[in-house]
mmCIF file of C-alpha atoms in Angstrom:
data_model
loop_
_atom_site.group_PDB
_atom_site.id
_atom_site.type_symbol
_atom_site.label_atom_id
_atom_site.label_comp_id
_atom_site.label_asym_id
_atom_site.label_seq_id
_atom_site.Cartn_x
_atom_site.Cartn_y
_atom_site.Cartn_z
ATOM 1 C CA UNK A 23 34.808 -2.682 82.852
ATOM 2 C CA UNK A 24 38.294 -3.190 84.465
ATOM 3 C CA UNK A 25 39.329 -4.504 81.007
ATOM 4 C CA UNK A 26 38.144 -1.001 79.454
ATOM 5 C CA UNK A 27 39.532 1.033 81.672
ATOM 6 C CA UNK A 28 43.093 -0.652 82.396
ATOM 7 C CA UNK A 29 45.515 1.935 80.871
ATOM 8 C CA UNK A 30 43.686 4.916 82.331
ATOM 9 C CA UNK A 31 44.051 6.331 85.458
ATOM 10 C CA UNK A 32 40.031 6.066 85.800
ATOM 11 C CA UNK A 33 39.042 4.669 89.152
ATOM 12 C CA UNK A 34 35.781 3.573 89.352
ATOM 13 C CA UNK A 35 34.285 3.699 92.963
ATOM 14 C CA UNK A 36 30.749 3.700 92.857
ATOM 15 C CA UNK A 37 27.993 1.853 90.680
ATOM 16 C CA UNK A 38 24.231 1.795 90.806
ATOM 17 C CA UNK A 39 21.999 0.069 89.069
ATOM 18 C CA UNK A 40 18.671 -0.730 89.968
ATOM 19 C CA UNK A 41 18.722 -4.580 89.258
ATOM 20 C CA UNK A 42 20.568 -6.562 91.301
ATOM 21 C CA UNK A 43 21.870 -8.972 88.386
ATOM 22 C CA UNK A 44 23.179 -6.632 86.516
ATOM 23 C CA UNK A 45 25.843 -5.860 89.232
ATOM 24 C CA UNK A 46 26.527 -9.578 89.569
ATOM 25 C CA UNK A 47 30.913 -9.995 89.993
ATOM 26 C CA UNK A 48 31.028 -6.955 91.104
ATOM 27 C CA UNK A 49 32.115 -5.601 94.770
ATOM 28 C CA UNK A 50 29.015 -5.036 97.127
ATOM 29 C CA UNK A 51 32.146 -1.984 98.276
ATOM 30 C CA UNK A 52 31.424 -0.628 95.066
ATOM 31 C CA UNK A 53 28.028 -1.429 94.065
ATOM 32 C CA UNK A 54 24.732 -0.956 95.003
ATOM 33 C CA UNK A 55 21.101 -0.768 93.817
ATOM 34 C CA UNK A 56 19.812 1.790 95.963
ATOM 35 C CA UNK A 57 20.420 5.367 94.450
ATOM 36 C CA UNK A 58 20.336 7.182 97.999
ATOM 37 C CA UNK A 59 23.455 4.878 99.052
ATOM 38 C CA UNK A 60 24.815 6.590 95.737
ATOM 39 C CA UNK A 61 24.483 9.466 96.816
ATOM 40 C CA UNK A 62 25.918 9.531 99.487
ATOM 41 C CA UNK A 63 29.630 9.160 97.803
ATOM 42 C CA UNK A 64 28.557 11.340 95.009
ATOM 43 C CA UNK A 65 30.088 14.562 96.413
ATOM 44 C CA UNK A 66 33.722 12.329 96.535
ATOM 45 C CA UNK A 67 33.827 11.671 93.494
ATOM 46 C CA UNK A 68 35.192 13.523 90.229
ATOM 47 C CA UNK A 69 32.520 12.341 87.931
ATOM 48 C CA UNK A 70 29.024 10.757 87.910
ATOM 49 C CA UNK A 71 28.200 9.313 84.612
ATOM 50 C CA UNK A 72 24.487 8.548 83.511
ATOM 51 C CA UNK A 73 24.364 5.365 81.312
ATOM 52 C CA UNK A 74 20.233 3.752 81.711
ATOM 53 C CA UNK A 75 17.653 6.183 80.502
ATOM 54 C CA UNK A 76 16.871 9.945 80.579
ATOM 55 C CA UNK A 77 14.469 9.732 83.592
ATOM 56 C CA UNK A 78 17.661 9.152 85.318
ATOM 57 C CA UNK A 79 18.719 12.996 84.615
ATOM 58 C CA UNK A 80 14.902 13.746 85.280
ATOM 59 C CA UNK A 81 14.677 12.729 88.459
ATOM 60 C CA UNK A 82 18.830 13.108 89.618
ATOM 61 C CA UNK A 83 20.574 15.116 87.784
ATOM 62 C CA UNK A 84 20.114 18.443 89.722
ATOM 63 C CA UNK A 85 21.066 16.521 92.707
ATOM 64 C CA UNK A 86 24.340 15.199 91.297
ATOM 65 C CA UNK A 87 25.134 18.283 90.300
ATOM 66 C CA UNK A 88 25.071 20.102 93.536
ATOM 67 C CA UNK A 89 27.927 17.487 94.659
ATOM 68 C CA UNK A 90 30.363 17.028 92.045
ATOM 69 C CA UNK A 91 30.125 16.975 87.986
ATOM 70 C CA UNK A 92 27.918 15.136 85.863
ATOM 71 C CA UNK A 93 27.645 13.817 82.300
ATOM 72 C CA UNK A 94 24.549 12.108 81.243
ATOM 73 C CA UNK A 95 25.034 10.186 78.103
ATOM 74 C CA UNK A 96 21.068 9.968 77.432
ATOM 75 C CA UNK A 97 21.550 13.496 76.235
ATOM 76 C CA UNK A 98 17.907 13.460 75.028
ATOM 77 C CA UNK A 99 17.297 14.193 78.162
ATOM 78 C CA UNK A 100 18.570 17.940 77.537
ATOM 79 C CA UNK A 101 15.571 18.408 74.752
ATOM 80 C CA UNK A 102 13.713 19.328 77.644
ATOM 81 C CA UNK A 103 14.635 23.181 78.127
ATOM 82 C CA UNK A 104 13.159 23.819 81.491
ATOM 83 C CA UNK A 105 14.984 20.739 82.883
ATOM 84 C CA UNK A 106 18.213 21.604 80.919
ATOM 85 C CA UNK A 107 18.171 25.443 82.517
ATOM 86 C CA UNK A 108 17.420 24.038 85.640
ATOM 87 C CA UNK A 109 20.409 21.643 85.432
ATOM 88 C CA UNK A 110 22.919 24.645 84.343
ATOM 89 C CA UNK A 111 21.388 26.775 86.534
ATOM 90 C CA UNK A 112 21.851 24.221 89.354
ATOM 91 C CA UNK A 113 25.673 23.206 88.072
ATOM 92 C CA UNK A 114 26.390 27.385 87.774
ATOM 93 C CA UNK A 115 25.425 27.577 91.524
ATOM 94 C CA UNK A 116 27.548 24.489 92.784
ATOM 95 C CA UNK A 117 30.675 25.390 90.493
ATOM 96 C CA UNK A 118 30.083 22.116 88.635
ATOM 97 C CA UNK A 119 30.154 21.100 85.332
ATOM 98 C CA UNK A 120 27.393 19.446 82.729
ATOM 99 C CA UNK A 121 29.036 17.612 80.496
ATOM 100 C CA UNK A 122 27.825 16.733 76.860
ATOM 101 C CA UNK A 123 29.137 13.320 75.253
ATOM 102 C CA UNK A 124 29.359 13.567 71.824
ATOM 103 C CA UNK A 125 28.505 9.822 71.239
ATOM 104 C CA UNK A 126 28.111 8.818 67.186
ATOM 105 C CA UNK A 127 27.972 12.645 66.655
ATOM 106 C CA UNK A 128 31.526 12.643 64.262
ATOM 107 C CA UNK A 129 33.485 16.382 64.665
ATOM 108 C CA UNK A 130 30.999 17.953 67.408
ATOM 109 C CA UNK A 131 33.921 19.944 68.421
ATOM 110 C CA UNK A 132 34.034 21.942 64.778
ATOM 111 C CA UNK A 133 30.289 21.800 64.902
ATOM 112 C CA UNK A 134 30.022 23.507 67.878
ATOM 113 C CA UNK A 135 32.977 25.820 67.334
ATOM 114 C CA UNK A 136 30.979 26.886 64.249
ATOM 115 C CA UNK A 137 27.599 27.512 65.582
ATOM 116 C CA UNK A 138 27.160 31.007 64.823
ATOM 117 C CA UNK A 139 27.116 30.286 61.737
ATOM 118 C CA UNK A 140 25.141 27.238 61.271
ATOM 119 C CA UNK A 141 21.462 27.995 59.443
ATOM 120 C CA UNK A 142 19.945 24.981 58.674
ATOM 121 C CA UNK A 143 20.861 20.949 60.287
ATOM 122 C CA UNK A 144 19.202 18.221 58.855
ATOM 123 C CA UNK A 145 19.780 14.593 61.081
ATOM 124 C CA UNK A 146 18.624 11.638 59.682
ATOM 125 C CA UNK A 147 19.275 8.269 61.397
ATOM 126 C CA UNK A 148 18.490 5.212 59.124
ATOM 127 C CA UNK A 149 17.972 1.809 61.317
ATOM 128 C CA UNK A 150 16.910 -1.407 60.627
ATOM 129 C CA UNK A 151 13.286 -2.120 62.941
ATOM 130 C CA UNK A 152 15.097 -4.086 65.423
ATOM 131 C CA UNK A 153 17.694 -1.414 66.463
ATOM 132 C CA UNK A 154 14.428 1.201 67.275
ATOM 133 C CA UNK A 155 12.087 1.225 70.529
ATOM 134 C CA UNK A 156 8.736 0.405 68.979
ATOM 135 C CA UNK A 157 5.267 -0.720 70.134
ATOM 136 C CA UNK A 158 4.739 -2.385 66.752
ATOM 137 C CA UNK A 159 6.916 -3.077 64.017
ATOM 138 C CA UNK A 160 6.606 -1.238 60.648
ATOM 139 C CA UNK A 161 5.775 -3.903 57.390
ATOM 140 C CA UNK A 162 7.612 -1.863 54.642
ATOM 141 C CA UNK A 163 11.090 -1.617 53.309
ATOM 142 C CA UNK A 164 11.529 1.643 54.504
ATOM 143 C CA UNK A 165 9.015 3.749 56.842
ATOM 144 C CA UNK A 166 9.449 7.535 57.585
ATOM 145 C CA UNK A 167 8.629 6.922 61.475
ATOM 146 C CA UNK A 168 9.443 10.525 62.069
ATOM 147 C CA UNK A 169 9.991 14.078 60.575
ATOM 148 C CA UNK A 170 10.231 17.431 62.694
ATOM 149 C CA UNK A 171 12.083 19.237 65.188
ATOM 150 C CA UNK A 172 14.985 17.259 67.648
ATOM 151 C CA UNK A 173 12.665 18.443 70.751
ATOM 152 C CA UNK A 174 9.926 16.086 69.571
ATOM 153 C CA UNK A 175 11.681 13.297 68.115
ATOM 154 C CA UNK A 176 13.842 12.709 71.522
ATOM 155 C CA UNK A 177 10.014 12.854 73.504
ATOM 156 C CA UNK A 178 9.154 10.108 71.032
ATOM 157 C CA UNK A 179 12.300 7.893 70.854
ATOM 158 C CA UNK A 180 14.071 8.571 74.104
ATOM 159 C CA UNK A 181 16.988 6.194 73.996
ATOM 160 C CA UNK A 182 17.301 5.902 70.208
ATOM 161 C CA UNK A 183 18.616 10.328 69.168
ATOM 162 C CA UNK A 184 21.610 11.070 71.427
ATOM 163 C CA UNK A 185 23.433 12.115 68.594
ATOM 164 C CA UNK A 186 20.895 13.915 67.229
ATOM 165 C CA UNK A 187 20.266 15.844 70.198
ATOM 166 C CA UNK A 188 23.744 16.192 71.106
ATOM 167 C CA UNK A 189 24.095 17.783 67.309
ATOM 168 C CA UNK A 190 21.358 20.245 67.917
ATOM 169 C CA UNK A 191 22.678 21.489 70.877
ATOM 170 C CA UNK A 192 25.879 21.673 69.569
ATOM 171 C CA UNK A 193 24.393 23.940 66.628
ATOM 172 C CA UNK A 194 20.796 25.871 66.033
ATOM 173 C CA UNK A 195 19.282 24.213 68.984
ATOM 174 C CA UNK A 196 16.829 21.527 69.437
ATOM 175 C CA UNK A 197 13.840 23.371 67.858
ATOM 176 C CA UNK A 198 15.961 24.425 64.368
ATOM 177 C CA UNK A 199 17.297 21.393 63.827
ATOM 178 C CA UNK A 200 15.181 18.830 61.955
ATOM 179 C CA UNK A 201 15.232 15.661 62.330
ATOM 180 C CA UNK A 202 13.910 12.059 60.384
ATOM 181 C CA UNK A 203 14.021 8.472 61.741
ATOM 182 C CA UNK A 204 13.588 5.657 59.021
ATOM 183 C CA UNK A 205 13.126 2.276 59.611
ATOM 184 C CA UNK A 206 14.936 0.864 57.115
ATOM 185 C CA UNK A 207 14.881 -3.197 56.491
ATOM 186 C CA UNK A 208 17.612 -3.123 54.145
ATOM 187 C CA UNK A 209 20.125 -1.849 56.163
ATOM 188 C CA UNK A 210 19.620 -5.449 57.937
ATOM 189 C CA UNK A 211 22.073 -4.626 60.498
ATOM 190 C CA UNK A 212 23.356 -1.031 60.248
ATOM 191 C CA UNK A 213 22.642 2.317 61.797
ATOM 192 C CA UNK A 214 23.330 4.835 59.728
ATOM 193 C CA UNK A 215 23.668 8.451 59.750
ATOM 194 C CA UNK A 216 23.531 11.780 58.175
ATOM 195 C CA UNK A 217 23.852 14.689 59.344
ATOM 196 C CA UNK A 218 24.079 18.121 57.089
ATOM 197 C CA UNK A 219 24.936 21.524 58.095
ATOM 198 C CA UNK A 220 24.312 24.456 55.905
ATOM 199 C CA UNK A 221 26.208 27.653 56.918
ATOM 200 C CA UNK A 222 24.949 31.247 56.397
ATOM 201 C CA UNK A 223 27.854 31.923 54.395
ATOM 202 C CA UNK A 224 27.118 29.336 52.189
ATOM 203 C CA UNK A 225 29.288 26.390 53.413
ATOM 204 C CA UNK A 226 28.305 22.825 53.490
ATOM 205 C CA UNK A 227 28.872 19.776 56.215
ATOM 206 C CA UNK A 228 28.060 16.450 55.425
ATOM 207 C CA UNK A 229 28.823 13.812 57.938
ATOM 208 C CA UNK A 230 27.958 9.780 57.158
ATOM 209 C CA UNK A 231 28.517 7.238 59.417
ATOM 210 C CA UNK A 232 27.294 3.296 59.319
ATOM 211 C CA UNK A 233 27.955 0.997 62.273
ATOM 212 C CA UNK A 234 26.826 -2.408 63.037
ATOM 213 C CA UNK A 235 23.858 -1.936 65.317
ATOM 214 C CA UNK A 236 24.052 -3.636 69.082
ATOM 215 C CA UNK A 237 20.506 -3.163 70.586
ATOM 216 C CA UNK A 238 19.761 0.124 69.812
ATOM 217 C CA UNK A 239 23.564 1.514 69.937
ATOM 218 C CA UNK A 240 27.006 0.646 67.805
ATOM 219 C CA UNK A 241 29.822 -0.785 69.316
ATOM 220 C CA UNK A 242 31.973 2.742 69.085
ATOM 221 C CA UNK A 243 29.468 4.081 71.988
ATOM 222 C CA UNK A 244 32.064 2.751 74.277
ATOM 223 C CA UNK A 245 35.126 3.979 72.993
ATOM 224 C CA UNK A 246 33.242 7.122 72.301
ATOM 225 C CA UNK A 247 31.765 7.671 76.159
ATOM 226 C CA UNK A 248 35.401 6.279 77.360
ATOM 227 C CA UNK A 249 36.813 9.323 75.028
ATOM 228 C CA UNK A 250 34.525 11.865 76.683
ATOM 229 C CA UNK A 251 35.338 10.390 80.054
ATOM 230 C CA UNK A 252 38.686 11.042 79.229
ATOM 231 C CA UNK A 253 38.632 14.565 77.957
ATOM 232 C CA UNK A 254 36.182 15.472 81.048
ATOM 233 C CA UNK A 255 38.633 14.273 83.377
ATOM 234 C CA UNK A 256 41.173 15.975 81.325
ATOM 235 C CA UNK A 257 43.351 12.761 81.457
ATOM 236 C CA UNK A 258 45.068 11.277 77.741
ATOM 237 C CA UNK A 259 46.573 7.956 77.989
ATOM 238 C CA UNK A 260 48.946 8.209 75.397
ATOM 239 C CA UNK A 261 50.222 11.689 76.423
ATOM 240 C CA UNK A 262 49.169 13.447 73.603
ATOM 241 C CA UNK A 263 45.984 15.507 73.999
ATOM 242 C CA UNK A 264 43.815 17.000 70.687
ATOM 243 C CA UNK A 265 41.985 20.350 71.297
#
């Protein structure tokens, strides 16, 4: 983490995590595995950041956002409307902010700048069995484990479609954008994906990206949540900022 973070100006003062080992090294000043201890320093600091699970957002996330801003990087978590109206409701109220990381999601920034236009998105995110949350492993080559709407698919596969939601918010909204998981042997050990935007006027997007897979992420989540980090606290360490 220090590693990471050593030519920012990114001080990080406060870390929970509900197992004990996984806080091993670090500072009992700065860590802790009881969430209400958390809270308590929440409204000093600049930024929380949600890295476990969307039930984390669920069951926090208005309450972090009375006290200072928050960025969950589960975004699936936001495919549940009521709970993402209460959050901006709640951050609207406080003067705080909910931030969106755009994760594997390549050009969000255009997508989103575009979104009036947008009429059809298409995500499909090709992984290799391993790399996807599942009570039972699929026997073929390739297996359409999914097909519909981003609202369903991130109820079904909470922790493996933060792009894809991220993408549909970003565009036509979780219930207009469609999405397909694959579990693809072939890939071995890539995640891949493609995502398609069709414009009303007639204009195309086609975004492909392959990564190796760690777990069920790529190793350019954590440039990509440091980037987001950086942006949200407005802070470029090489002087030069891109908007």
């Amino acid at each position: 983490l220090n590693a990471l973070l050593a030519d920012t100006n990114i001080d990080v003062v406060r870390i929970y995590n509900r197992y004990e080992e996984k806080l091993k090294g670090l500072s009992e000043t700065i860590s802790t595995t009881q969430m209400e201890v958390f809270m308590e320093a929440a409204a000093n600091l600049d930024l929380v950041i949600e890295l476990a699970h969307p039930d984390v957002t669920k069951e926090w996330g208005e309450n972090i956002l009375q006290l200072t801003d928050y960025m969950p990087c589960s975004v699936g978590a936001l495919a549940d409307e009521k709970l993402k109206n209460n959050l901006l409701l709640t951050g609207n109220e406080s003067g705080k902010r909910l931030l969106v990381p755009h994760g594997a999601a390549v050009g969000i920034d255009n997508i989103y700048e575009a979104r009036e236009n947008w009429e059809e998105v298409t995500i499909t995110f090709r992984k290799p069995p391993g790399a996807i949350e599942l009570e039972e492993e699929p026997e073929g080559e390739e297996t359409i484990l999914f097909e519909g709407p981003v609202r369903e698919i991130a109820e079904k596969f909470p922790r493996n479609v933060n792009a894809m939601v991220a993408c549909a918010l970003a565009s036509v909204g979780p219930d207009k954008a469609m999405a397909r998981m694959i579990a693809d042997r072939r890939l071995d050990n890539v995640l891949r994906g493609e995502f398609e935007f069709t414009g009303k006027d007639g204009s195309r997007l086609l975004i492909t990206k392959e990564e190796p897979a760690v777990g069920v992420s790529i190793p350019g989540m954590v440039t990509s949540i440091l980037g987001s980090v950086m942006r949200a606290l407005h802070q470029s360490p090489e002087g030069i900022i891109f908007v």
